[in-house]
PDB file of C-alpha atoms in Angstrom:
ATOM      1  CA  UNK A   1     106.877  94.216 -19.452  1.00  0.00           C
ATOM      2  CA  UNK A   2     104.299  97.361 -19.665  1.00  0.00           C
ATOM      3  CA  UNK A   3     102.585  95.524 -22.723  1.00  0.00           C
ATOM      4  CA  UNK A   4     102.460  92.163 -20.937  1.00  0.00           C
ATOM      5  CA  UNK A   5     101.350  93.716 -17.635  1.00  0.00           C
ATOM      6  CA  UNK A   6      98.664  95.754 -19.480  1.00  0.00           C
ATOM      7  CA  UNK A   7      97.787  92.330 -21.692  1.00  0.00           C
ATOM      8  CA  UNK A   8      97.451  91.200 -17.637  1.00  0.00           C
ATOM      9  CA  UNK A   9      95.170  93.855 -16.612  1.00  0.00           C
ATOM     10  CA  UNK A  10      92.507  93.241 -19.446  1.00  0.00           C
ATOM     11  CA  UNK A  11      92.328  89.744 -18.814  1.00  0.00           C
ATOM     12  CA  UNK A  12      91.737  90.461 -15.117  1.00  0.00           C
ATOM     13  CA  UNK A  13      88.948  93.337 -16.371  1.00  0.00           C
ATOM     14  CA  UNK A  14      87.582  90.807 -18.785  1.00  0.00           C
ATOM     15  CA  UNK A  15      87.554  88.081 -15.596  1.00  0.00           C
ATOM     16  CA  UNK A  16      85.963  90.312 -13.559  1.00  0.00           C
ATOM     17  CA  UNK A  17      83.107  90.858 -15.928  1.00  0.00           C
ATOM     18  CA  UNK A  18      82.610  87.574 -16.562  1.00  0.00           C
ATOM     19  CA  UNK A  19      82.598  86.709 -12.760  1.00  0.00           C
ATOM     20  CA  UNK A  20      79.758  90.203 -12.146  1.00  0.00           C
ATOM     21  CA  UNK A  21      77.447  88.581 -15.009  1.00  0.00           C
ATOM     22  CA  UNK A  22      77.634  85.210 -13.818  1.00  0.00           C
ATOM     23  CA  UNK A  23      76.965  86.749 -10.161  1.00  0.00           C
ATOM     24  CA  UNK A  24      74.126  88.537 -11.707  1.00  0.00           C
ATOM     25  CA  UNK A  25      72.666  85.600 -12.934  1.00  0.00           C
ATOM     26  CA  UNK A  26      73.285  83.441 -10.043  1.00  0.00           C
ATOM     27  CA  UNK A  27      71.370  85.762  -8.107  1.00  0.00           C
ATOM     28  CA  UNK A  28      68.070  85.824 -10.294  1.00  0.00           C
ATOM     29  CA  UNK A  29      67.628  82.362 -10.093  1.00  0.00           C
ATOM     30  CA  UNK A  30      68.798  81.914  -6.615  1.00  0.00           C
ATOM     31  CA  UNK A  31      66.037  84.423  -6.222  1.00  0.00           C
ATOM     32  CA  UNK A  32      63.622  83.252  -8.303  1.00  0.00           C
ATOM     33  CA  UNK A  33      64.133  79.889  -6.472  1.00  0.00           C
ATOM     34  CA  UNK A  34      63.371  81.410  -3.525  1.00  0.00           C
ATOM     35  CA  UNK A  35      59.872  82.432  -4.571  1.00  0.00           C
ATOM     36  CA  UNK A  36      56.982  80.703  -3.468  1.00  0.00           C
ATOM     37  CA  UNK A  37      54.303  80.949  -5.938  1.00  0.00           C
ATOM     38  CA  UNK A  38      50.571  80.969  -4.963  1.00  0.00           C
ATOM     39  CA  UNK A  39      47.473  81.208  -7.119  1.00  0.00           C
ATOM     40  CA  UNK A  40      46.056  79.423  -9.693  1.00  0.00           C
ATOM     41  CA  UNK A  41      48.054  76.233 -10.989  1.00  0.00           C
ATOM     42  CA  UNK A  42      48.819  77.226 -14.546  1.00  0.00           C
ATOM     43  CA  UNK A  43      50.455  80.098 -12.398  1.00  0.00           C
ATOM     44  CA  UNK A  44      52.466  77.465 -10.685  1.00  0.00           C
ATOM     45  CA  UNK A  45      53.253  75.562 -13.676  1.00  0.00           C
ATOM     46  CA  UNK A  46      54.239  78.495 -15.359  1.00  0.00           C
ATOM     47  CA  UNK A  47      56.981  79.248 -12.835  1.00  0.00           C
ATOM     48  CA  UNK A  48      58.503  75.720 -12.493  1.00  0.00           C
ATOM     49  CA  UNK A  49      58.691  76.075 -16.213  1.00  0.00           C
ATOM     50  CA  UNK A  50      60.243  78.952 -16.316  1.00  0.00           C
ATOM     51  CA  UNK A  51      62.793  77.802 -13.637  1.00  0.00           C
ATOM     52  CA  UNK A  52      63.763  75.023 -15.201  1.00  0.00           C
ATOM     53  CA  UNK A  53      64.548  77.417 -18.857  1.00  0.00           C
ATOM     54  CA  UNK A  54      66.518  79.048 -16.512  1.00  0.00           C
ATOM     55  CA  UNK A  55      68.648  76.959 -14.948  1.00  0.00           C
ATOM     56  CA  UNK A  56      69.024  75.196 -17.593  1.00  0.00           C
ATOM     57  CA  UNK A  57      70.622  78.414 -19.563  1.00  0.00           C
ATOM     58  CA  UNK A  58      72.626  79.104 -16.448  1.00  0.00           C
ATOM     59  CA  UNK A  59      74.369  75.293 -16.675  1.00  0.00           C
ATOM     60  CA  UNK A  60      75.369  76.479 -20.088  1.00  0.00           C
ATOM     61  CA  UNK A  61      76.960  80.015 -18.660  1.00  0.00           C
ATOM     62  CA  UNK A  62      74.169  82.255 -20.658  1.00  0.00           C
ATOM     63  CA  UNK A  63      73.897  84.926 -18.102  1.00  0.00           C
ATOM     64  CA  UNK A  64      71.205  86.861 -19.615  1.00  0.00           C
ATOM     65  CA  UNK A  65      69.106  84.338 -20.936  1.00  0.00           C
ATOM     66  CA  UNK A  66      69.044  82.843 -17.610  1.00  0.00           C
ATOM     67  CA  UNK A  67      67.919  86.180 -16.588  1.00  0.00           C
ATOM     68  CA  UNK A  68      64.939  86.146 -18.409  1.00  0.00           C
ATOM     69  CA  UNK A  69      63.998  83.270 -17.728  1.00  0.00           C
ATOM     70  CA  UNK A  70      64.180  84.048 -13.856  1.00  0.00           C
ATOM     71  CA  UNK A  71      62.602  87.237 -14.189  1.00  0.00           C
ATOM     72  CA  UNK A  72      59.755  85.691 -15.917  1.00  0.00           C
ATOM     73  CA  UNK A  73      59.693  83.181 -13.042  1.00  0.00           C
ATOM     74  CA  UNK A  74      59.427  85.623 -10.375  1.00  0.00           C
ATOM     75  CA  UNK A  75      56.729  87.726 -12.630  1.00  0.00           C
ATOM     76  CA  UNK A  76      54.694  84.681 -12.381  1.00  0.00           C
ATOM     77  CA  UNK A  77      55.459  83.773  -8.571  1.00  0.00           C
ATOM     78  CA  UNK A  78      54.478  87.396  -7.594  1.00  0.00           C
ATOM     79  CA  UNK A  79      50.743  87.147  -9.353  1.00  0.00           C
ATOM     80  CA  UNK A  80      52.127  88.810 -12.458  1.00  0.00           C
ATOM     81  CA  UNK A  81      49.917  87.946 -16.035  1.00  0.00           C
ATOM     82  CA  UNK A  82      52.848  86.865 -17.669  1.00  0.00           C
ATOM     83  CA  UNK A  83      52.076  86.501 -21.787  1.00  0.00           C
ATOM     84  CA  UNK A  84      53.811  84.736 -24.199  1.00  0.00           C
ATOM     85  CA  UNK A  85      56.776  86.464 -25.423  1.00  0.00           C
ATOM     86  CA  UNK A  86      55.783  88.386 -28.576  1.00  0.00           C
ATOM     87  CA  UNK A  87      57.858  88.161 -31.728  1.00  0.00           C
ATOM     88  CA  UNK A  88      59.723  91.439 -32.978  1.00  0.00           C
ATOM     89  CA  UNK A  89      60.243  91.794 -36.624  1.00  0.00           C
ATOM     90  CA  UNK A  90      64.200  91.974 -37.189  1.00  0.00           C
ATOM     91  CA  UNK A  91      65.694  90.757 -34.126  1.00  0.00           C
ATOM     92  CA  UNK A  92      66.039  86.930 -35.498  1.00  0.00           C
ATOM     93  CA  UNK A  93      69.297  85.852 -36.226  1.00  0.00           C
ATOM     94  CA  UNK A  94      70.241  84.130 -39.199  1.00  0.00           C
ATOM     95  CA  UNK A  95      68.941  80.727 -40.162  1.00  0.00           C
ATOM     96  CA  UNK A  96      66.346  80.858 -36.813  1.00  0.00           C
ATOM     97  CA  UNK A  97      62.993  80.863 -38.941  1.00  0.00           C
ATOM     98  CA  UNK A  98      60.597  83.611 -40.023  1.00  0.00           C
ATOM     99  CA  UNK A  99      58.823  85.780 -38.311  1.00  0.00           C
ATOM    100  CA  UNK A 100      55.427  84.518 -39.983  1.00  0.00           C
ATOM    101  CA  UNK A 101      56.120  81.411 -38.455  1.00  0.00           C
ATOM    102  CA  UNK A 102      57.278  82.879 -34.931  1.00  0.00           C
ATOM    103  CA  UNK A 103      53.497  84.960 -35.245  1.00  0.00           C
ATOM    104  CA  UNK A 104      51.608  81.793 -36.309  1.00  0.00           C
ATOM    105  CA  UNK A 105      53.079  79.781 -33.440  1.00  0.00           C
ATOM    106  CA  UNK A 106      52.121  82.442 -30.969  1.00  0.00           C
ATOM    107  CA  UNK A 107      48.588  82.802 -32.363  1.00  0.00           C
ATOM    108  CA  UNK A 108      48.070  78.998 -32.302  1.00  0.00           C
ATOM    109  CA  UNK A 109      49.348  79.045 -28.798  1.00  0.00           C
ATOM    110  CA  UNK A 110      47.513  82.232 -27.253  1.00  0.00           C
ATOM    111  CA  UNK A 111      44.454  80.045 -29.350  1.00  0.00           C
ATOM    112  CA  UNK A 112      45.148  76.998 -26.971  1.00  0.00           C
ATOM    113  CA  UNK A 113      46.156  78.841 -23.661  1.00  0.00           C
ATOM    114  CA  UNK A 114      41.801  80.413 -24.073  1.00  0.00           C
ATOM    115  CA  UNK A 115      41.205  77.479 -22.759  1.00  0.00           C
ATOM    116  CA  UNK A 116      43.705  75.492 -21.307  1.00  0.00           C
ATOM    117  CA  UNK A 117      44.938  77.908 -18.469  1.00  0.00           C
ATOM    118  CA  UNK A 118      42.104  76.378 -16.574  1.00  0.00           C
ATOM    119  CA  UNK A 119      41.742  72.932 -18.291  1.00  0.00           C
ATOM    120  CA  UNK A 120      44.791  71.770 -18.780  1.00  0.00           C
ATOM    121  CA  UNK A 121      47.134  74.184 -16.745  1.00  0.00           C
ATOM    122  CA  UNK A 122      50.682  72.356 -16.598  1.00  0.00           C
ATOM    123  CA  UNK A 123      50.507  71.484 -20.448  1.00  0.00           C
ATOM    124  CA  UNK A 124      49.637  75.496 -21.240  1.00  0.00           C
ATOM    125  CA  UNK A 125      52.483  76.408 -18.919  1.00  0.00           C
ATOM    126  CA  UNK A 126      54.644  73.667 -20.373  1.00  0.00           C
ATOM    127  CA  UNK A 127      53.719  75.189 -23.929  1.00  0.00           C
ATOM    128  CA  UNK A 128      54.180  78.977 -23.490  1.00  0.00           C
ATOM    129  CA  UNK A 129      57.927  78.525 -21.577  1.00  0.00           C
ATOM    130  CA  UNK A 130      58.860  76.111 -24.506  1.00  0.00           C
ATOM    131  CA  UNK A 131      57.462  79.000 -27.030  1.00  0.00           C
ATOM    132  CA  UNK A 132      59.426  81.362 -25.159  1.00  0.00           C
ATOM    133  CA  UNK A 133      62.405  79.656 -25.027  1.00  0.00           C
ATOM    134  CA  UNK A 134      62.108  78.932 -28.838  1.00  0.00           C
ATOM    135  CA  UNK A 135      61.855  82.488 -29.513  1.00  0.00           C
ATOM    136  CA  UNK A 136      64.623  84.174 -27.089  1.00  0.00           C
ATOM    137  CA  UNK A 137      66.905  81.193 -28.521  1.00  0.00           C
ATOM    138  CA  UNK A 138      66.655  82.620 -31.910  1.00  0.00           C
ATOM    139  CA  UNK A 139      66.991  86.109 -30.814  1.00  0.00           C
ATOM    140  CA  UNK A 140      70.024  85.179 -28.419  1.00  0.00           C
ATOM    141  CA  UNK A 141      73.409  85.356 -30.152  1.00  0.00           C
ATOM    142  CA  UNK A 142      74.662  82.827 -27.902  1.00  0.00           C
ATOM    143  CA  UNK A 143      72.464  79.909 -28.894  1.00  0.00           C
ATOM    144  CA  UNK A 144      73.587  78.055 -31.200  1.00  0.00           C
ATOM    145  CA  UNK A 145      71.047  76.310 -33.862  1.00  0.00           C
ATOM    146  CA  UNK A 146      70.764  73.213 -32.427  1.00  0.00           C
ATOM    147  CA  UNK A 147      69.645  74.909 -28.885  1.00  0.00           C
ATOM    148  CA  UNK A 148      67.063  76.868 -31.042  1.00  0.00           C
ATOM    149  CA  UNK A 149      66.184  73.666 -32.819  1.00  0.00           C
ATOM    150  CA  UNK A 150      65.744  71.674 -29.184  1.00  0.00           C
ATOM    151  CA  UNK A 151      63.344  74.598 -28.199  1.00  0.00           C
ATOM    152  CA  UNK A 152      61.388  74.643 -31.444  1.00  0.00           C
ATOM    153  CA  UNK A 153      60.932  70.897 -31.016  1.00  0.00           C
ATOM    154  CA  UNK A 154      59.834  71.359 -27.104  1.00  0.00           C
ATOM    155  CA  UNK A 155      57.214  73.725 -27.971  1.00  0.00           C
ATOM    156  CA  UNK A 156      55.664  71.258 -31.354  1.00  0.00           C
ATOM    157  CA  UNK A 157      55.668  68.506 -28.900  1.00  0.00           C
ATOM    158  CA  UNK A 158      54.096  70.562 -26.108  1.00  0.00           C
ATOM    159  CA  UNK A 159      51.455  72.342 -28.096  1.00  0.00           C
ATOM    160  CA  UNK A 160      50.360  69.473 -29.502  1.00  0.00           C
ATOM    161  CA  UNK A 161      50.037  67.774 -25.655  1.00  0.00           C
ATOM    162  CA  UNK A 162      47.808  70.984 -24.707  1.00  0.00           C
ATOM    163  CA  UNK A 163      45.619  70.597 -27.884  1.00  0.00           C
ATOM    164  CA  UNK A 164      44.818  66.930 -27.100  1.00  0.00           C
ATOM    165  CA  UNK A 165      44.359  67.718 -23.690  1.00  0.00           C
ATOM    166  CA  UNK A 166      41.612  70.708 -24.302  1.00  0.00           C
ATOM    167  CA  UNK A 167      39.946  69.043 -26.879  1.00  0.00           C
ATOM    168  CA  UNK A 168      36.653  67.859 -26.882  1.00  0.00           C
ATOM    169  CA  UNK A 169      35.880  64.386 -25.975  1.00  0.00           C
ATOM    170  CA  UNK A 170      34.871  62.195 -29.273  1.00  0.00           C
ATOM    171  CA  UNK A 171      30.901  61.966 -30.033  1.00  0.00           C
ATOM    172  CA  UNK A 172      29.646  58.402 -29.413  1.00  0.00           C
ATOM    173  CA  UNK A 173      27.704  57.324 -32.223  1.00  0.00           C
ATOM    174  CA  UNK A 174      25.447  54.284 -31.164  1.00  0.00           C
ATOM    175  CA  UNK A 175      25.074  52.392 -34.384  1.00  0.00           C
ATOM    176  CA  UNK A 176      21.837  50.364 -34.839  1.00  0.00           C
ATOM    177  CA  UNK A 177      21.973  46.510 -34.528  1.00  0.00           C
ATOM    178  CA  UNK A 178      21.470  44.639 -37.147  1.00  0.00           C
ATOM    179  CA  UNK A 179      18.340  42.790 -37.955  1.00  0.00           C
ATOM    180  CA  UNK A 180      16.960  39.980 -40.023  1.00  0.00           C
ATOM    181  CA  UNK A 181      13.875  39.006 -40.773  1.00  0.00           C
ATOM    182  CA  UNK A 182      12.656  36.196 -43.357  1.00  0.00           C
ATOM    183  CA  UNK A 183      10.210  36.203 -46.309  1.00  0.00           C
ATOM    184  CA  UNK A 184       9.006  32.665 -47.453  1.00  0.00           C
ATOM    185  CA  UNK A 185       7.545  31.327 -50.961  1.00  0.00           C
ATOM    186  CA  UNK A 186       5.638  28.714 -52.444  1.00  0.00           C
ATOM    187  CA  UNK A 187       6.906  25.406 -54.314  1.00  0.00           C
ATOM    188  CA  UNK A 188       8.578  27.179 -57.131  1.00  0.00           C
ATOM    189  CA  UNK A 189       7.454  30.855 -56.471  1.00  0.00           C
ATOM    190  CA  UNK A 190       8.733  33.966 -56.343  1.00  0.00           C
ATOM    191  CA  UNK A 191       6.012  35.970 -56.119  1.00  0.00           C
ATOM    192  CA  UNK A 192       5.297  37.616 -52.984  1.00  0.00           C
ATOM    193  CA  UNK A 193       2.250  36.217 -50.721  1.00  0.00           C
ATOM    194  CA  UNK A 194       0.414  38.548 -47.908  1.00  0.00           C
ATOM    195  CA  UNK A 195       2.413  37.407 -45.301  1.00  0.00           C
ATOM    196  CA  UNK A 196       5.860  37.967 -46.804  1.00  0.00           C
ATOM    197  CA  UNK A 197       4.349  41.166 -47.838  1.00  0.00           C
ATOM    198  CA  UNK A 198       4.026  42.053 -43.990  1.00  0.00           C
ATOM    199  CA  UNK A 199       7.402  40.813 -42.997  1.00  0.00           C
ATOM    200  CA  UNK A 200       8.837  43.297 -45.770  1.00  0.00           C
ATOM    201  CA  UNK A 201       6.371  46.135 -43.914  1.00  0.00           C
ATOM    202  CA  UNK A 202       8.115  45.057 -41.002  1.00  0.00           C
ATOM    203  CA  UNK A 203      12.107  45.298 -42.302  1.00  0.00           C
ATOM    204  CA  UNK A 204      11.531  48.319 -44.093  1.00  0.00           C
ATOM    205  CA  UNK A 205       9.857  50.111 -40.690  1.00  0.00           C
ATOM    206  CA  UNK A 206      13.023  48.489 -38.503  1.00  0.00           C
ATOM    207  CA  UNK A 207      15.426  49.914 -40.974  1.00  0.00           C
ATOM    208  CA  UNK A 208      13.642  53.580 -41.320  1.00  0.00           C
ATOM    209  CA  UNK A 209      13.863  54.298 -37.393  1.00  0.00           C
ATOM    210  CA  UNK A 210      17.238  52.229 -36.468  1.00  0.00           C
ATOM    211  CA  UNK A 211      19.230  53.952 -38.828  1.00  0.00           C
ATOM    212  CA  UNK A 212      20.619  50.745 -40.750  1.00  0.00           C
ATOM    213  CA  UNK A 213      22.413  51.849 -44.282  1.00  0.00           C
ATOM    214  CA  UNK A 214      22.833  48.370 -45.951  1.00  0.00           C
ATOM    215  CA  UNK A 215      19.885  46.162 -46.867  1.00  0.00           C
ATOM    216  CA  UNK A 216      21.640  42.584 -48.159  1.00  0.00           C
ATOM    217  CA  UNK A 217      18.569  40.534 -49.549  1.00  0.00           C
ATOM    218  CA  UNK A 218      19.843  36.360 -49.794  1.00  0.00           C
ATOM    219  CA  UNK A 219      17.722  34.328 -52.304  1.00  0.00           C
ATOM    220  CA  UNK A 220      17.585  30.756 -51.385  1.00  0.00           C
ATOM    221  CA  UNK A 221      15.429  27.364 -52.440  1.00  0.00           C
ATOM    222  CA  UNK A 222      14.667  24.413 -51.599  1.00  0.00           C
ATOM    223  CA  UNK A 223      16.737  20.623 -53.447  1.00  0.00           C
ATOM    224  CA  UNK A 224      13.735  20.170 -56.015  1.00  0.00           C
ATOM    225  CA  UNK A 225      14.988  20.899 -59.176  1.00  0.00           C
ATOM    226  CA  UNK A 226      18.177  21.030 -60.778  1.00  0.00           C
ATOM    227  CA  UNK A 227      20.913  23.349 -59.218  1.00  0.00           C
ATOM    228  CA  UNK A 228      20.874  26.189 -61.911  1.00  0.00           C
ATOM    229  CA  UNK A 229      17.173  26.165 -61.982  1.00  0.00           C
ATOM    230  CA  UNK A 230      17.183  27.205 -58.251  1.00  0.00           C
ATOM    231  CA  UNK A 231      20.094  29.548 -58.571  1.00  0.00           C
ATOM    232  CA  UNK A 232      17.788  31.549 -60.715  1.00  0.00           C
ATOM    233  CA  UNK A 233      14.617  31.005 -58.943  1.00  0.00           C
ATOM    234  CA  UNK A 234      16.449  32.216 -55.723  1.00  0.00           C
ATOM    235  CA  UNK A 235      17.611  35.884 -57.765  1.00  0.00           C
ATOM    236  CA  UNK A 236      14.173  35.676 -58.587  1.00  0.00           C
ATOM    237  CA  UNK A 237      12.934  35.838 -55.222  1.00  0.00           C
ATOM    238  CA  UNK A 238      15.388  38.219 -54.036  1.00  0.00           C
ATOM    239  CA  UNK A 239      14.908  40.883 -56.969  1.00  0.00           C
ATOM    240  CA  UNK A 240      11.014  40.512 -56.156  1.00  0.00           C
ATOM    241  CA  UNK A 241      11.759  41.576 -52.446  1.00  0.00           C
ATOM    242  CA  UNK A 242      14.052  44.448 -53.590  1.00  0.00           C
ATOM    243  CA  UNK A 243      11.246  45.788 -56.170  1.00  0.00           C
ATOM    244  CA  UNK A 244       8.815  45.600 -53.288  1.00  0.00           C
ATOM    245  CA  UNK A 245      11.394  47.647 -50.786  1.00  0.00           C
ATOM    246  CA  UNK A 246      11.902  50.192 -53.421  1.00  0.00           C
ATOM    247  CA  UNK A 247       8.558  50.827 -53.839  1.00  0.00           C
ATOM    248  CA  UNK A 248       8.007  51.076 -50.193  1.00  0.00           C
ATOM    249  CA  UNK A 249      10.969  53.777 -49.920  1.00  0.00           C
ATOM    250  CA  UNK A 250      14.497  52.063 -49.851  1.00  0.00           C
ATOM    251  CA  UNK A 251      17.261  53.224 -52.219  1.00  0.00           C
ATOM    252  CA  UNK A 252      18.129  51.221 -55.060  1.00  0.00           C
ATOM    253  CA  UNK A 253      21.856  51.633 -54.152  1.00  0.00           C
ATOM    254  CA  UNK A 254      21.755  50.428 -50.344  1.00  0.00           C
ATOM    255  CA  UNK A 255      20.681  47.141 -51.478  1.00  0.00           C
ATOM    256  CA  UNK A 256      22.451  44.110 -52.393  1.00  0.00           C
ATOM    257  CA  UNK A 257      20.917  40.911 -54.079  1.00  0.00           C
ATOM    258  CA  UNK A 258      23.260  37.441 -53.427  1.00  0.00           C
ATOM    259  CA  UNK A 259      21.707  34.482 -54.754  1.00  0.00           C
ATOM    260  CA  UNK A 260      22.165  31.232 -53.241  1.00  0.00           C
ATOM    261  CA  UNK A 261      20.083  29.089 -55.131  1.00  0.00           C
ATOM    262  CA  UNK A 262      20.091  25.323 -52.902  1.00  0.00           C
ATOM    263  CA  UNK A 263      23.307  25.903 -51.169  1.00  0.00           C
ATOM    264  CA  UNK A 264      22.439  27.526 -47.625  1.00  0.00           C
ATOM    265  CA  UNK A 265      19.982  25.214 -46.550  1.00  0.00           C
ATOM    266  CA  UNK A 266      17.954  26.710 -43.409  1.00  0.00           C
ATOM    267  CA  UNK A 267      16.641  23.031 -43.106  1.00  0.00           C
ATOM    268  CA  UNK A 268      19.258  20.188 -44.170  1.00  0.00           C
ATOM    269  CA  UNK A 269      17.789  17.431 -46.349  1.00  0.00           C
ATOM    270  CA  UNK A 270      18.641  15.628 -49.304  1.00  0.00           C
ATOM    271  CA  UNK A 271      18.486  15.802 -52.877  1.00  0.00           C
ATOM    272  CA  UNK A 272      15.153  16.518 -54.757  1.00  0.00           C
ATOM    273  CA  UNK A 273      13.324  17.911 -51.451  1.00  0.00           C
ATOM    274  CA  UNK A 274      10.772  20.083 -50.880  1.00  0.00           C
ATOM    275  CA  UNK A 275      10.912  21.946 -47.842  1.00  0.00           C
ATOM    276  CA  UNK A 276       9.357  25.353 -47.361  1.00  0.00           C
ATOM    277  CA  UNK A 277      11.417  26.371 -44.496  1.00  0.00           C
ATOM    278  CA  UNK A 278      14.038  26.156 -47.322  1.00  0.00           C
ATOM    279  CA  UNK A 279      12.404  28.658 -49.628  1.00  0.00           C
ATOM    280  CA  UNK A 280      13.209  31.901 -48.720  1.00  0.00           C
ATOM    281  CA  UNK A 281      14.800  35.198 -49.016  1.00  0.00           C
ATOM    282  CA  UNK A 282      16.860  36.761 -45.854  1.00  0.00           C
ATOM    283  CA  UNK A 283      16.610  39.895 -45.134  1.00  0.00           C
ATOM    284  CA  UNK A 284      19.277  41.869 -43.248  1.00  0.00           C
ATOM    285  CA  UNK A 285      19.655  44.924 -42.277  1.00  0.00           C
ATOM    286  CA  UNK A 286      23.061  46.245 -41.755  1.00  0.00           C
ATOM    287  CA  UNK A 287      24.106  49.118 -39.437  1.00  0.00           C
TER     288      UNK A 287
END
């Protein structure tokens, strides 16, 4: 009867305890509920945050996580600088990570918060409570690894949220239009007349100050002649443009010779037909 009634008595102590902590912690979030935050709004942010760490270790009974979650709540409702938590060597338990990669997260953080207190304040807050909570979890006998794990995964998903939201907005590069311009020859020519000479002038100025990076030079000939004749004649014409550009400053290796001999007609007609709207080399200029 003695050892039953004093097996009776430490399971009342042992209630009672349990019933004081949970008290305890009841009443720092009660309180820290209570708090009306004012200042900035990563301030604000930060204490919702914190809040909802809290309550959410409460739900699961762990008093004095809770606790520090609250009191980091109230620190932040009362105008408090609140920092991120900052790893200790030798208080992780087992299978929680390194500290290396506890200190790297916190410098990449601190990094981010710089800015995006101001910038981007409920994405910093949302980042340092996750951080927190990632860290205390692995500290906290109580957690389990898969709480430490949800935490760790909180704070990736939040830190990358608050380094998209702080950084800079993309450069716009305007690319240049392209532009074509047209070089004509005489009835089975290819050598380059004044005027073709000054539409070259012309391409090769257009391409300097627009900024194009592809020249694509497109032989082409009239019907007179046999096919392969003109599929020749047209490389011809093309390879006498691209010796001309080079000379005039383009790079070898920005352009491209296509021969089309008689089969891109800029005037349709029939077999056997000369047409001098027909012989020609295109010149574009690509962007």
């Amino acid at each position: 009867m003695r050892q039953l009634f004093g097996l009776n008595i430490r399971h009342a102590a042992f209630v009672a305890i349990a019933l004081f902590l949970s008290s305890c912690a009841s009443y720092q979030l009660d309180d820290a509920r209570e708090m009306t935050p004012s200042g900035d709004p990563f301030t604000q942010a930060l204490y919702d945050a914190y809040l909802n760490h809290s309550a959410r270790a409460y739900e699961e009974e762990n008093e004095e996580l809770s606790n520090a979650f609250a009191s980091r709540a109230i620190a932040a409702a009362q105008g408090t600088v609140v920092a991120p938590v900052v790893p200790v060597s030798g208080a992780l338990q087992s299978g929680t990570g390194s500290i290396a990669t506890f200190d790297a997260a916190r410098s990449r953080l601190t990094s981010a918060l710089s800015t995006g207190r101001s910038s981007a304040p409920v994405q910093a807050a949302n980042a340092q409570a996750a951080f927190d909570c990632w860290y205390l979890r692995a500290i906290d006998p109580e957690s389990d690894a898969a709480a430490v794990s949800r935490c760790q995964s909180e704070f990736n998903s939040s830190i990358a949220a608050l380094e998209a939201a702080i950084a800079p907005p993309p450069v716009q590069v305007t690319l240049p239009d392209p532009a074509n311009f047209t070089s004509y020859f005489g009835f089975d020519e290819w050598f380059l007349r004044a005027d073709a000479l000054d539409v070259i002038g012309a391409a090769m100025e257009t391409a300097r100050t627009g900024g194009h990076g592809e020249i694509v030079l497109g032989g082409h000939t009239d019907t007179s002649g046999r096919a392969s004749y003109n599929d020749g004649l047209s490389l011809r014409r093309a390879e006498a443009v691209k010796a001309t550009m080079i000379e005039l400053g383009a790079l070898p290796d920005a352009i491209r010779v296509v021969a089309y001999g008689e089969t891109q007609l800029a005037v349709p007609t029939g077999d056997n037909v000369r047409e001098a709207l027909n012989r020609r080399v295109e010149i574009q200029l690509v962007p």
